[in-house]
Amino acid sequence: MKKLGFGLMRMPLTDPNNDAAVDIEQVKRMVDLFMEKGFTYFDTAIMYNGFASQRVAKAALVDRYPRDSFTLATKLHSGFFHSLEDRDRVFNEQLAQTGAGYFDYYLLHGIEAGSYPKYEQYDCFNWLLDKRAKGLVKHAGFSFHDTPELLDEILTKHPEMEFVQLQINYLDWESEWIQSRAVYEVAVKHGKPVVVMEPVKGGTLAKVPQAAEALLKAANPDMSVPSWAIRFAASLENVMVVLSGMSNVDQMADNLSYMADFKPLTADEKAMMEKVAGIINEQIAVPCTGCSYCTEGCPMQIPIPKYFSLYNEDMRENLEEKGWTINQSYYENLNGKFGKASDCVGCGQCEGVCPQHLPIIDRLKDVAAHFEH
Ligand code: SF4
Ligand code: SF4
């Protein structure tokens, strides 16, 4: 299989304030480009793109291509079932929404210390094997956001799982929080192929500080900044596919340009990437990936990842010199439609679901102090 997958989670929009307003015609063009070049792996989930992703998969892919010409992955999330019967209800809805008939890859979604007990309590691993035995799922796995120790425990208990989906990128590779390298090595130890998520860290590695970009451009002026991030993940031997949440036709074309005939990073290039990661890590204020898991349940309707993104942008600017940036206007525009950072009531819902384990409440205080003065 070619090592690039199309993550249907940050698709282009016709209304920038509505994640579900997907620009289906553009997505169709992206799917066509992807398939033309021989790529076949598509990844969706219940809540991606404001809960529209699975329906878009049907309209842009399933209804337009023979079923055996592509592979489709989707997931059961612990937040969406509340009884044993509910698991089937969710699954049947997914079959109906995608029209796929079966799923090539099916994952228990976002396992971490908080959600893992629920997947066990509701016997989801055996439930998934039953789906596989019935031919409704071809390959069973799970996505994971926690420590290497917990991954080791789960894979030891559930050797029947065929693959794992992990957050791997060159910034998190040695990170104490995400521990990409250590988690990857556990998957290798258990002989499980890895699907990579967040290779560009929610766009963070598409736009890097100037000093980091200068290193990348010096190494190869023709390669885009995000290409290095995708190639870093794809260069790992045990990686089966790298998911990229491509947001427009240009990003798709760029990814295809180097992944169609993929060449792993050389040893020199890997050493250079370590330096680049060091430069970025010094400058990143809030390592949010923009996954939006936190926003659905926020009682104050605070667009948390959008605020973190604006804050990160501003922290990268030379504010003393500029005095003001356009991010301030973006922030105020969002305030008109959603809650402000200072509206946070500290309920903690968001922190409980954040796969990056970010101290969201405290960081929102920083955002408020910065933009609301
Ligand atoms: S802690 Fe604040 S930001 Fe998080 S869900 Fe509650 S109100 Fe929203
Ligand atoms: S704060 Fe956490 S849950 Fe919310 S978008 Fe960022 S990474 Fe995702």
PDB file of C-alpha atoms in Angstrom, residues 17 22 30 34 37 56 87 90 105 115 153 165 188-189 194 197 227 229 253 272 280 282 284 302 304 311 332 347:
ATOM      1  CA  ASN A  17     -17.456  29.308  10.694  1.00  0.00           C
ATOM      2  CA  VAL A  22     -17.861  20.955   3.507  1.00  0.00           C
ATOM      3  CA  MET A  30      -9.159  15.907  -4.237  1.00  0.00           C
ATOM      4  CA  PHE A  34      -5.638  10.918  -4.938  1.00  0.00           C
ATOM      5  CA  LYS A  37      -2.113   8.485  -8.428  1.00  0.00           C
ATOM      6  CA  VAL A  56     -18.952  13.301   2.724  1.00  0.00           C
ATOM      7  CA  ARG A  87     -22.514  -0.009  19.889  1.00  0.00           C
ATOM      8  CA  VAL A  90     -23.575   3.515  16.110  1.00  0.00           C
ATOM      9  CA  TYR A 105     -10.301  -0.729   8.914  1.00  0.00           C
ATOM     10  CA  SER A 115     -11.626   6.170  27.924  1.00  0.00           C
ATOM     11  CA  GLU A 153      -0.634  -3.200  28.615  1.00  0.00           C
ATOM     12  CA  GLN A 165      -3.052   4.477  15.028  1.00  0.00           C
ATOM     13  CA  VAL A 188       7.072  -2.330  16.874  1.00  0.00           C
ATOM     14  CA  LYS A 189       7.766  -4.638  19.831  1.00  0.00           C
ATOM     15  CA  VAL A 194       1.195   1.761  12.608  1.00  0.00           C
ATOM     16  CA  MET A 197      -2.119  10.583  12.689  1.00  0.00           C
ATOM     17  CA  SER A 227       6.527  17.638   3.004  1.00  0.00           C
ATOM     18  CA  ALA A 229       6.818  16.266   8.246  1.00  0.00           C
ATOM     19  CA  ALA A 253      -1.241  18.072  -5.110  1.00  0.00           C
ATOM     20  CA  MET A 272      18.601  18.165  10.269  1.00  0.00           C
ATOM     21  CA  ILE A 280      10.098  25.036  16.741  1.00  0.00           C
ATOM     22  CA  GLU A 282      11.434  26.852  21.597  1.00  0.00           C
ATOM     23  CA  ILE A 284       5.410  27.093  20.300  1.00  0.00           C
ATOM     24  CA  ILE A 302     -15.661  28.713  23.159  1.00  0.00           C
ATOM     25  CA  ILE A 304     -10.839  26.658  21.822  1.00  0.00           C
ATOM     26  CA  TYR A 311      -2.514  32.927  20.093  1.00  0.00           C
ATOM     27  CA  GLU A 332     -12.724  39.894  17.926  1.00  0.00           C
ATOM     28  CA  CYS A 347     -15.914  23.190  34.193  1.00  0.00           C
TER      29      CYS A 347
END
